[in-house]
Coordinates of C-alpha atoms in Angstrom, one line a residue:
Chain L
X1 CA -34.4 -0.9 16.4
X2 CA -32.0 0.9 13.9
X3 CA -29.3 -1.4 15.5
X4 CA -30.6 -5.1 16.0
X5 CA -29.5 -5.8 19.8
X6 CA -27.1 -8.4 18.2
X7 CA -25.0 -5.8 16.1
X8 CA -24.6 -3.5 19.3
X9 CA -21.9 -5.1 21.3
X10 CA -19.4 -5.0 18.1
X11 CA -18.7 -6.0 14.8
X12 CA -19.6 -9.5 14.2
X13 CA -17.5 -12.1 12.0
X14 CA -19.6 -12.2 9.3
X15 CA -19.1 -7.9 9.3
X16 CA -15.3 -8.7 10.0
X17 CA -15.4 -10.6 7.0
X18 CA -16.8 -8.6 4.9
X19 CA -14.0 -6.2 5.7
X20 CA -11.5 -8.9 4.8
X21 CA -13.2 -9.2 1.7
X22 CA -12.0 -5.8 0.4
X23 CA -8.3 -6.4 0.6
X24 CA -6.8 -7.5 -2.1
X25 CA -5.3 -10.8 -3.1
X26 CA -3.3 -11.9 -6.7
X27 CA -5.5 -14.2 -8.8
X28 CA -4.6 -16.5 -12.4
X29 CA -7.2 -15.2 -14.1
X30 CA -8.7 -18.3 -16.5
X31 CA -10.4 -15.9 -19.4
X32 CA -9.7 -12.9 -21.3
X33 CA -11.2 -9.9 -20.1
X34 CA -10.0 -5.9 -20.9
X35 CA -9.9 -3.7 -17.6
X36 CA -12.7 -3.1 -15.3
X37 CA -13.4 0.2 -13.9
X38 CA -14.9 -0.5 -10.5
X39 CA -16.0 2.3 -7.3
X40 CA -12.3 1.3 -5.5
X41 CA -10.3 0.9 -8.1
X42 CA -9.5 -0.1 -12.1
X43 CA -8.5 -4.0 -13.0
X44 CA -7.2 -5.7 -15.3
X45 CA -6.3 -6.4 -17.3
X46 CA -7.6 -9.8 -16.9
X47 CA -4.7 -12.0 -19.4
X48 CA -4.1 -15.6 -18.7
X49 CA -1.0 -16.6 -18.0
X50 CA -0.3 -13.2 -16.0
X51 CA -1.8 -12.5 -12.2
X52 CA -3.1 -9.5 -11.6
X53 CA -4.1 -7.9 -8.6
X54 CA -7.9 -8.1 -7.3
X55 CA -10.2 -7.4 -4.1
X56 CA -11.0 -10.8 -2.3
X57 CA -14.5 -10.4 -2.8
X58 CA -14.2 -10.2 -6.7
X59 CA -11.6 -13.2 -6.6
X60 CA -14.2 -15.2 -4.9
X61 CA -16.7 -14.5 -6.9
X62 CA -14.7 -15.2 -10.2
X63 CA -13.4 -18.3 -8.2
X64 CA -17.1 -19.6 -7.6
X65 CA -17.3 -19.2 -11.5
X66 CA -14.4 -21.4 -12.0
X67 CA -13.1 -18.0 -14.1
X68 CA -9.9 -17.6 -12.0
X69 CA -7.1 -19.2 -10.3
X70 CA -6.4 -17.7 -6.7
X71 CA -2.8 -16.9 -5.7
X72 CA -2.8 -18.0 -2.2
X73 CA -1.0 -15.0 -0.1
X74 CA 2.7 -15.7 0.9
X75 CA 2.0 -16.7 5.0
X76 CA -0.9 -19.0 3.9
X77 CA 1.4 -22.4 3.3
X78 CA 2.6 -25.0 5.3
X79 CA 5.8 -24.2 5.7
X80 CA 5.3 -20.6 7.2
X81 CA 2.4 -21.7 8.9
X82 CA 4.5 -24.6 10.6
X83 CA 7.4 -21.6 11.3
X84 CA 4.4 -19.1 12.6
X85 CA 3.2 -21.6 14.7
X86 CA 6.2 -22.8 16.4
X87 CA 7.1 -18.6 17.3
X88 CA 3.9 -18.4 19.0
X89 CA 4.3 -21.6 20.9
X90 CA 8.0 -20.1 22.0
X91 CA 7.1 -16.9 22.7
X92 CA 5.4 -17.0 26.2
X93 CA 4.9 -13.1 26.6
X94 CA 3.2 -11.7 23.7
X95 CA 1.9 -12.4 20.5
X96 CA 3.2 -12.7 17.1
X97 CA 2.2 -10.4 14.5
X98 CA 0.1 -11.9 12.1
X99 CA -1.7 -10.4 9.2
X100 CA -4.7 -8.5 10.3
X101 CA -7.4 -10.9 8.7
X102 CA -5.9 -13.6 8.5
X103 CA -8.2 -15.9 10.3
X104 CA -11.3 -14.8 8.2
X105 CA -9.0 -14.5 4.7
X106 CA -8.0 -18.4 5.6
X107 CA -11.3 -19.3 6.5
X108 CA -12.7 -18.3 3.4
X109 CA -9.8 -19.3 1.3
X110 CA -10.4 -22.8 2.5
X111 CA -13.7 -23.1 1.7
X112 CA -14.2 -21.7 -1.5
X113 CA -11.0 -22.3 -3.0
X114 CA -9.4 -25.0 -0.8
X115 CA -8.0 -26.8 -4.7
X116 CA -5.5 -23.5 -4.8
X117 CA -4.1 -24.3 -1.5
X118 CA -1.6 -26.8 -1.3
X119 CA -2.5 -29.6 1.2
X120 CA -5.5 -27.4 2.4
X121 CA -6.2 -30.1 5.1
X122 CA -2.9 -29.6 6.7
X123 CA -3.1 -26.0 6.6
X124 CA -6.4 -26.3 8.7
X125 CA -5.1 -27.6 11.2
X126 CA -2.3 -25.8 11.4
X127 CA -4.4 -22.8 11.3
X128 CA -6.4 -24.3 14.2
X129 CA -3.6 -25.1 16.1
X130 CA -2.6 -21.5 15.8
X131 CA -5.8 -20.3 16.9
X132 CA -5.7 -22.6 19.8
X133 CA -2.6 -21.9 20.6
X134 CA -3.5 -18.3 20.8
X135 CA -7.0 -18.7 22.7
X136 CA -4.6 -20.7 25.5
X137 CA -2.7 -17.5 26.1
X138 CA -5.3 -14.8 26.1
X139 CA -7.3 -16.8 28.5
X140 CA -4.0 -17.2 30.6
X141 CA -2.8 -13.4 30.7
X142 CA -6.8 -12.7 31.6
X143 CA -6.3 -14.7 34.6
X144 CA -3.0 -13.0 35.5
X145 CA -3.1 -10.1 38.5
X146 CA -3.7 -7.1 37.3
X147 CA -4.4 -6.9 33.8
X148 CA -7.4 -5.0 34.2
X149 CA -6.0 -2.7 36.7
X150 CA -7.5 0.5 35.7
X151 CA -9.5 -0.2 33.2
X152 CA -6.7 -0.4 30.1
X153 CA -5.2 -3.7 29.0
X154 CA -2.6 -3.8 25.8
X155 CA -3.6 -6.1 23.5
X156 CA -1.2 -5.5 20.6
X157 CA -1.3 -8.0 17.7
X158 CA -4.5 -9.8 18.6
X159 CA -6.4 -9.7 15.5
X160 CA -9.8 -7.8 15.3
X161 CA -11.5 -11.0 15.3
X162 CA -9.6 -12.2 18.6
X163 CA -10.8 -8.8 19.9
X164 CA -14.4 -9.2 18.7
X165 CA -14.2 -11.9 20.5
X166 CA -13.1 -11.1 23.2
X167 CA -14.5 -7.3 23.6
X168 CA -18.4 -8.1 25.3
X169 CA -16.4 -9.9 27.8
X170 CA -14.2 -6.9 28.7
X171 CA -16.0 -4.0 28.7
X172 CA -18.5 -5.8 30.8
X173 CA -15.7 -6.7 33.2
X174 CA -14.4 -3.3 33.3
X175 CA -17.2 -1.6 34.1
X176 CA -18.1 -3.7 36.8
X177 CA -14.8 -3.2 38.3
X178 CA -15.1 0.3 37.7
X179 CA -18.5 0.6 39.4
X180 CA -17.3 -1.6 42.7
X181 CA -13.9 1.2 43.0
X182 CA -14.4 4.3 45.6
X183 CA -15.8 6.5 44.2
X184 CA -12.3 8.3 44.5
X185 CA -12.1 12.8 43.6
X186 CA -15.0 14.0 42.0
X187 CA -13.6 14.1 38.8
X188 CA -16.2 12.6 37.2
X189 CA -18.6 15.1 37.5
X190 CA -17.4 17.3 34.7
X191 CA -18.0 14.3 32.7
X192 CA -21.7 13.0 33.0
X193 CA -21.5 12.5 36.9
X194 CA -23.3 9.3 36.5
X195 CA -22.3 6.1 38.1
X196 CA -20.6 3.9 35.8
X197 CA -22.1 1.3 33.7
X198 CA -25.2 2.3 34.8
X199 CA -26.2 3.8 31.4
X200 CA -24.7 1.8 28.7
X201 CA -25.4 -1.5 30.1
X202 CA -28.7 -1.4 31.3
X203 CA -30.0 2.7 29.7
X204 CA -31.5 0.3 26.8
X205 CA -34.0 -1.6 27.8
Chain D
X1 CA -13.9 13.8 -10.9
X2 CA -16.8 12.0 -13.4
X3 CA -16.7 9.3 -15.5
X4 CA -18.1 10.9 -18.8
X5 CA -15.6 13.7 -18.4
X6 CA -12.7 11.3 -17.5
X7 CA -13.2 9.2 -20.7
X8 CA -14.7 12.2 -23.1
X9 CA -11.2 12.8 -24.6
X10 CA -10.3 9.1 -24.5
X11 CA -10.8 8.0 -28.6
X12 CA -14.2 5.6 -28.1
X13 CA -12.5 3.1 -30.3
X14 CA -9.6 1.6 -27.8
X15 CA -10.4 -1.4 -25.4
X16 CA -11.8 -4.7 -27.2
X17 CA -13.1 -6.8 -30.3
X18 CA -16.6 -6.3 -30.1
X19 CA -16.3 -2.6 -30.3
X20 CA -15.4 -1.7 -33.8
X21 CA -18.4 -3.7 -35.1
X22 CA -21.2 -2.2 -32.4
X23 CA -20.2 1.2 -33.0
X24 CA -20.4 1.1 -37.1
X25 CA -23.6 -0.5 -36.7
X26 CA -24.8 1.8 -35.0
X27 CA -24.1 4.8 -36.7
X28 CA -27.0 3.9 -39.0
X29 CA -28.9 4.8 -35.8
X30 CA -27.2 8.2 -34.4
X31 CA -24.4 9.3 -34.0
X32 CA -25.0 11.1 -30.9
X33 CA -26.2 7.6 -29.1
X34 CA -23.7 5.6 -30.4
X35 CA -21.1 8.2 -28.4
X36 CA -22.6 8.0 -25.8
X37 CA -23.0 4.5 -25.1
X38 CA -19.2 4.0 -26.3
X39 CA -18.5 6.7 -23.7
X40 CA -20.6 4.3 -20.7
X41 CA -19.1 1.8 -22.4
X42 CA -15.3 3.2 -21.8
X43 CA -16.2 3.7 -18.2
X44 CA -16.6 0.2 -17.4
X45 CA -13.7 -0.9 -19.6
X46 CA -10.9 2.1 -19.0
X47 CA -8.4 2.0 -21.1
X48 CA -4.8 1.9 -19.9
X49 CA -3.3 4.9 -19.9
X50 CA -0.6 6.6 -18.5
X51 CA -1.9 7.7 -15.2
X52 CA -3.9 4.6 -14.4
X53 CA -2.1 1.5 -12.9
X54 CA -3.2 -1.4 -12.1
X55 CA -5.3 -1.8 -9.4
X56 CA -5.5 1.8 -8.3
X57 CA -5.6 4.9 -11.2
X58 CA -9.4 6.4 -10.7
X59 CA -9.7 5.6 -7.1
X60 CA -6.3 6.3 -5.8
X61 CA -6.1 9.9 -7.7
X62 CA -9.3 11.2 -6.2
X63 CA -7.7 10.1 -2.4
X64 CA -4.8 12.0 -2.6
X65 CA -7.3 15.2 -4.0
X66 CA -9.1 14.1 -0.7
X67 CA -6.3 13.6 1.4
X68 CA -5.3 17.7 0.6
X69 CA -8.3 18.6 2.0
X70 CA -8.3 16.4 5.6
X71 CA -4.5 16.6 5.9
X72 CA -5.2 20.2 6.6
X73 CA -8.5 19.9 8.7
X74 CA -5.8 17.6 11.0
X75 CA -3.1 20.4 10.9
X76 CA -5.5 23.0 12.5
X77 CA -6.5 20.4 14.6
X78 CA -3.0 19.4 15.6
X79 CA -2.4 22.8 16.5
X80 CA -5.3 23.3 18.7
X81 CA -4.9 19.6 20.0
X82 CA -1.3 19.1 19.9
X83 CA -0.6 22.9 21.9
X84 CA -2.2 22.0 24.9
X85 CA -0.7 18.0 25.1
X86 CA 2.3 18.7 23.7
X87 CA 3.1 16.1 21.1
X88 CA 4.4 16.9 17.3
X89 CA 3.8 16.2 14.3
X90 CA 4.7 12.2 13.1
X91 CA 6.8 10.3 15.8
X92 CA 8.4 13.3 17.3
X93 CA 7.4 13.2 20.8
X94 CA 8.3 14.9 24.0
X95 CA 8.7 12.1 25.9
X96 CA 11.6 10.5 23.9
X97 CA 10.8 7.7 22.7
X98 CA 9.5 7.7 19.2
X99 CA 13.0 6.6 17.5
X100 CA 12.7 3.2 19.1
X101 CA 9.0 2.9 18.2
X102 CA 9.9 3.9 14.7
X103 CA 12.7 1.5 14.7
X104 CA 10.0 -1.5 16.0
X105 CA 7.6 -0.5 13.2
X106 CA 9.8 -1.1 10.5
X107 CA 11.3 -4.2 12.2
X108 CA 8.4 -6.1 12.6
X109 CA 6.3 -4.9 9.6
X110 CA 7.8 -8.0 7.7
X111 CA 5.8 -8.1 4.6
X112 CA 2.4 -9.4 6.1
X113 CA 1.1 -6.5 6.7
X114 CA 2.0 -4.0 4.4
X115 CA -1.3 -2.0 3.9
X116 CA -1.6 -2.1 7.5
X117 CA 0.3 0.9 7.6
X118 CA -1.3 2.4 4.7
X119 CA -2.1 5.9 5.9
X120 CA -5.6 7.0 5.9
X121 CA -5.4 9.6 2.8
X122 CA -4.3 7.2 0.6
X123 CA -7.0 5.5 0.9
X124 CA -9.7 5.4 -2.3
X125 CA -13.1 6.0 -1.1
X126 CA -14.6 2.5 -0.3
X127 CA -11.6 1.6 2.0
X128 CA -12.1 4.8 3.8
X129 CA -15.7 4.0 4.2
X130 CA -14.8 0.7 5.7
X131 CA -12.5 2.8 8.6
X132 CA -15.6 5.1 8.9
X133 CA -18.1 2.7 9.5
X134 CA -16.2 0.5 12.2
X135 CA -15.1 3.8 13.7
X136 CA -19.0 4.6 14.2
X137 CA -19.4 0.7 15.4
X138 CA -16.7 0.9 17.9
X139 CA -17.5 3.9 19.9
X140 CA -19.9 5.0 22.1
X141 CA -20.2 9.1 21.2
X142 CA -21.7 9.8 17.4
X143 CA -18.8 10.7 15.4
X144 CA -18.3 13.3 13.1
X145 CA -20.6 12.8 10.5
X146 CA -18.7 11.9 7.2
X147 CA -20.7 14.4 4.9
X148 CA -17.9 14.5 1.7
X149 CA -17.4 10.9 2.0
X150 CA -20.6 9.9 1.7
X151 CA -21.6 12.4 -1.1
X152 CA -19.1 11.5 -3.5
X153 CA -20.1 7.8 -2.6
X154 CA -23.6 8.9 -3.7
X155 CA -22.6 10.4 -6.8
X156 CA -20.3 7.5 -8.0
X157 CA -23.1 5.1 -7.1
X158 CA -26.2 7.1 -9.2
X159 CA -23.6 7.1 -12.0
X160 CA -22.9 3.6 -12.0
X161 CA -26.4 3.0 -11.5
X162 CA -27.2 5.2 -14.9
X163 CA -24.6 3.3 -16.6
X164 CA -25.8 0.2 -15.8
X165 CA -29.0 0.3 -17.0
X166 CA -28.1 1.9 -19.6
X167 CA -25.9 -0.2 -20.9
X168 CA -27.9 -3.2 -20.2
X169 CA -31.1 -2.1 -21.7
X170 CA -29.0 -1.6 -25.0
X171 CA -28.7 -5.1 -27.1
X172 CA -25.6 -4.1 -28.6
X173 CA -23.5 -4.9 -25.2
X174 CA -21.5 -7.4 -25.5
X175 CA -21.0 -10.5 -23.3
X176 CA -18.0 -9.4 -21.8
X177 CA -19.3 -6.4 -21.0
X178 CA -22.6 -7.9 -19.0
X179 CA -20.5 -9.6 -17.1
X180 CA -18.3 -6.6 -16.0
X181 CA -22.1 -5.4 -15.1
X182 CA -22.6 -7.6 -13.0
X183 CA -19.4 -7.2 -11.2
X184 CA -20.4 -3.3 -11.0
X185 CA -23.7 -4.2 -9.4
X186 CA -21.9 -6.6 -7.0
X187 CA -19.5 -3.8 -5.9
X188 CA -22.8 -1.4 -5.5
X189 CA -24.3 -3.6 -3.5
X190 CA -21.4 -3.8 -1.0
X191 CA -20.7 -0.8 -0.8
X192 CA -24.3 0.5 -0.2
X193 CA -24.0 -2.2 2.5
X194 CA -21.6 -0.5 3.8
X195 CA -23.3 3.0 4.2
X196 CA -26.9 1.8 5.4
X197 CA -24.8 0.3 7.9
X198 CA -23.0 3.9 8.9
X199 CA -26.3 5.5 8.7
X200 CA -27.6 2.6 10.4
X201 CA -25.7 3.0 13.2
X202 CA -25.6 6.6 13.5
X203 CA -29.4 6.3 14.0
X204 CA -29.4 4.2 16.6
X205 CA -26.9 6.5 18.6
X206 CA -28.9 9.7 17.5
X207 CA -32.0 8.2 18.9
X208 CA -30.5 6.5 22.0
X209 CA -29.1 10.2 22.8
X210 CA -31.7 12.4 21.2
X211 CA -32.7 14.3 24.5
X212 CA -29.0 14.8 25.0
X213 CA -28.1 15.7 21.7
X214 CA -30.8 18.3 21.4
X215 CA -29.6 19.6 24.5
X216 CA -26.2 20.1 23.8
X217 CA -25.6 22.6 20.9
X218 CA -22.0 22.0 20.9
X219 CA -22.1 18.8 19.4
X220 CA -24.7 19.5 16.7
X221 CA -21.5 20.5 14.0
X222 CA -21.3 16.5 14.3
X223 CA -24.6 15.7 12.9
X224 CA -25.8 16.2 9.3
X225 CA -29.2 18.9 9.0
X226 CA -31.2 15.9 8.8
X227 CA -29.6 13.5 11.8
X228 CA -30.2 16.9 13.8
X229 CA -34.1 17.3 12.8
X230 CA -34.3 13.7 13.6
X231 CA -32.9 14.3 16.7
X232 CA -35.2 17.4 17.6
X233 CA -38.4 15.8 16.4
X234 CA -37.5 12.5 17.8
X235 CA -37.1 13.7 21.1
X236 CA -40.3 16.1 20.6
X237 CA -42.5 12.5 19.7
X238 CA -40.9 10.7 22.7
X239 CA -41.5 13.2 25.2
X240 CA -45.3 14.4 24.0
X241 CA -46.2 10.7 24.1
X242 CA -45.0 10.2 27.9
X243 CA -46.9 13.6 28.8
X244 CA -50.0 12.1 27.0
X245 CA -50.0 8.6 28.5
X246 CA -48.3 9.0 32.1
X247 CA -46.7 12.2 33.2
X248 CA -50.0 14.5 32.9
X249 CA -51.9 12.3 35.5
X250 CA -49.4 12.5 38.1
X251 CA -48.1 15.5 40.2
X252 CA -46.3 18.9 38.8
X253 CA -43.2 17.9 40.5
X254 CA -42.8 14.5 39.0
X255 CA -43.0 15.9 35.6
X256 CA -40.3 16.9 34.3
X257 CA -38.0 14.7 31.5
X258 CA -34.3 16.2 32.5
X259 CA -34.3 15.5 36.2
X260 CA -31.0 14.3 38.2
X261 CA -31.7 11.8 41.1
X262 CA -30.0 12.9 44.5
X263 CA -26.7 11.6 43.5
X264 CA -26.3 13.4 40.1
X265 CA -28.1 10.5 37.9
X266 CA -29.6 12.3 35.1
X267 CA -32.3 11.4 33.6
X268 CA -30.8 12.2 30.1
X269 CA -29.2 9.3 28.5
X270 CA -25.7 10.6 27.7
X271 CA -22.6 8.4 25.9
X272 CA -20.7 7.1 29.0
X273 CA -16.7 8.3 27.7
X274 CA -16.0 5.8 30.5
X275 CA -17.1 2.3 28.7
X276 CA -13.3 1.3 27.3
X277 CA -12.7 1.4 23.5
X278 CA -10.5 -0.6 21.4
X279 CA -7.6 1.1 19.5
X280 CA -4.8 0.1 17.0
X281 CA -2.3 3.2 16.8
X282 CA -1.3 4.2 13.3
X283 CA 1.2 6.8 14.8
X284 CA 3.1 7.3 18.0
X285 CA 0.2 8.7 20.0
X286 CA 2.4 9.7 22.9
X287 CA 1.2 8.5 26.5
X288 CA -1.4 8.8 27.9
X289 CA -2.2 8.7 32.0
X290 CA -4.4 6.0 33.8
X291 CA -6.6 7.0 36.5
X292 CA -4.0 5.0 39.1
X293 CA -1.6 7.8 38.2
X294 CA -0.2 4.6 36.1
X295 CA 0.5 5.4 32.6
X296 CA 0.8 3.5 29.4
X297 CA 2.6 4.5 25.9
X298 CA 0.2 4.5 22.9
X299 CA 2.9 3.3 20.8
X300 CA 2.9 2.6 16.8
X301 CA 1.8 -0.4 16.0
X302 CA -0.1 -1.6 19.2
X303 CA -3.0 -2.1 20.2
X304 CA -5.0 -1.0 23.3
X305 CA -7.9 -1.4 25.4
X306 CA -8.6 2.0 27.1
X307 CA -11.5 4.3 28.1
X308 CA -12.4 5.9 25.1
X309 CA -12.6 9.5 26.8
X310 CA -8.6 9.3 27.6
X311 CA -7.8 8.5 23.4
X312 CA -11.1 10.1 22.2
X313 CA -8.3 12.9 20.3
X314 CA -6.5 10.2 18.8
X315 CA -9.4 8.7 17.2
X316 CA -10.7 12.0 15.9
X317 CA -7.5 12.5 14.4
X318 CA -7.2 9.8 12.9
X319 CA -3.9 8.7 14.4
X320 CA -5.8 6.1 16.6
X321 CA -7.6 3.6 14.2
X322 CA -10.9 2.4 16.0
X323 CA -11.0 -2.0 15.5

């Protein structure tokens, strides 16, 4: 209804995008333009030879009008990609700390502007790898003893998008697990004193 | 803060080429109009002065007004909050060991991720909306409804909607300035994305918890006057049309729309606090206890997945950013 069933469990990519679309990003502008006075913010000056500092969404959009030049940010090139990559590989335990969006900033780097990027193919795979990389060791720690023991689990540094991912999956698990416990001191009662899961997972239909 | 009062003292003659020209021919057709165009016209093309930098000026002023006015909403908050749990201000808690969470923050926040620590009041409007609207998406209880936010939102929007048309509708705008239109409009549109979405959302929570919500008047402060009436005259509709097509033709006793079953299953759909919630700590949050009598810090800079009635404080302060 006011929430299509698809929107419910989360936010989706193309929502997680969006929000990547808001940050900002340094573009080469390619016209003349005085400053622009927009709801978050003022830019500009748009001058040509000088970058100035713009939301992704307006870089794209200039971009699509061949009016700009976008500044690719600083972990998106081979070399720190190759680095990234080989910490994460190394380190078994956790994750490395990535920027927040930087799977949907690449993705949409790459395909509308993949002639700013130096050796854009190389840098999709290397992003790919990274992901993979990544995928391997959530599915691994899921599978480890105890990570859901009482319903909490740390993910720290997974990126939203990993979590949106991965989120459906979870909460379904936990509840189940939570519903097939002893019903241990009544504690519950004081909050709802219904069985759990029983209303969020199947209250809608 | 509005745009014609911002600019009024500005000269209308700064900012670019085409100006000089559209403003002396128009002074054959009023003098009144032709300021007040130039004025519109100044909105959409500031011009640099000394409290606007790049990138922020407008938007990052009115934030820090903002950020006045909910930095002490969280104080009293804190102090009713924070008394009974325990924890200070920033990263001073009880338990010790804020210093080496601090010392982690700054270690590992290598220049990636920068604005990821940008705190909440600094925000300008639109990001803040952004926060708001995932917050709403990622939890199962209706949040606080974000009445200021959404106002000035409203306000900026109908102005840059006047503005607009205005401005378009008058032949003397130049090219530059259509296209600076258009990027206006394309900004509107995302950000009125952005709040049919919040509403959105809030709706379908209101209505999946009407009979709850109307029952329980200490939540009401979180709705806005018309999510409530929704509420009410949601749950009036629902409940008249089950009385008119089933309950009234079976027996008294089977009547009744708030029932519990045996083992305390209520028949009023109420948010489950239980279903887990995921959580990126902006500050030390302290620790918190499992119900294995296991506990887990809420450290700065992690990130958690944990049943949203044990961090539900965090979130509300905003010390707990909902992903």
């Amino acid at each position: 209804m006011a929430l299509p069933k698809t929107l419910q469990p989360g936010l989706t990519p193309d929502e997680l995008t969006f929000l990547a679309e808001e940050e900002t990003i340094d573009i080469v502008p390619l016209f003349s333009m005085t400053r622009v006075r927009l709801l978050s913010g003022i830019y500009g000056p748009f001058q040509p030879p000088s970058a100035c500092r713009v939301p992704l969404w307006l870089a794209l959009s200039l971009k699509r009008k061949r009016k700009c030049r976008i500044v690719p940010p600083e972990w998106l090139s081979v070399e720190r990609l190759t680095a990234i990559l080989k910490d994460e590989k190394e380190n078994g335990e956790g994750f490395e700390r990535l920027p927040k969006r930087f799977i949907e900033t690449s993705k949409v780097l790459l395909d509308v502007a993949p002639d700013d990027l130096t050796q854009p193919s190389i840098l999709r795979s290397l992003l790919k790898d990274l992901r993979e990389v990544r995928q391997a060791k959530i599915r691994i720690g899921l599978q480890s003893e105890g990570v859901m023991r009482g319903s909490y689990l740390q993910v720290t540094n997974l990126t939203p998008l990993e979590l949106s991912e991965l989120k459906p999956f979870l909460v379904k698990a936990m509840t189940m697990m939570q519903g097939l416990e002893p019903r241990q001191e009544e504690e519950e009662e004081e909050d709802g004193g219904q069985p759990l899961g029983v209303e969020d997972e199947y209250g809608d239909e | 803060m509005s745009f014609f009062d911002d600019e009024a003292e500005d000269s209308p003659t700064h900012g670019h080429g085409g100006r000089a020209s559209s403003s002396s021919r128009a002074q054959s057709i009023g003098a009144s109009s032709t300021s007040f165009l130039d004025r519109l016209r100044s909105t959409v093309s500031p011009s640099p002065g000394p409290g606007h930098g790049p990138g922020h000026g407008h938007g990052h002023g009115h934030g820090v007004d903002r950020s006045r006015a909910s930095a002490s909403i969280f104080d009293e908050s804190i102090g009713g909050a924070g008394s009974s749990v325990g924890y200070g201000e920033g990263g001073e808690s009880s338990f010790g060991f804020a210093p080496d969470n601090e010392g982690l923050g700054s270690q590992s926040q290598t220049d990636l991720d920068l604005d990821e620590m940008e705190e909440m009041e600094e925000m300008d409007d639109v990001k803040k909306m952004g926060l708001v609207w995932v917050r709403e998406r990622g939890t199962v209880e209706i949040m606080n409804w974000e009445g200021d936010l959404i106002d000035g939102l409203f306000d900026k929007l109908e102005q840059q909607q006047k503005m607009v048309t205005t401005l378009r509708s008058d032949p003397q705008t130049s090219e530059e300035e259509h296209f600076k239109l258009m990027l206006v409009q394309t900004e509107m549109e995302r950000v009125k994305y952005l709040v049919r979405s919040y509403v959105r959302t809030r709706l379908h929570k209101i209505e999946k918890y009407s009979h709850y919500i109307t029952l329980t008047p200490s939540i009401h402060h979180l709705l806005s006057g018309a999510e409530l009436s929704h509420a009410r005259r949601y749950t009036d509709l629902l409940h008249t049309h089950f009385q008119h097509s089933v309950l009234d033709s079976l027996p008294e006793w089977l009547r009744k729309m708030d029932d519990s079953y045996g083992d305390g299953l209520s028949m009023v759909t109420k948010p489950n606090r239980n279903v887990p919630v995921l959580i990126y700590c902006r500050r030390d949050c302290g620790e918190i206890t499992l119900e294995g009598g296991e506990r887990a810090a809420l450290a700065r800079g992690t990130t958690h997945l944990v049943k949203y009635k044990l961090v539900d404080r965090w979130i509300n302060l905003g010390w707990a950013e909902v992903l």
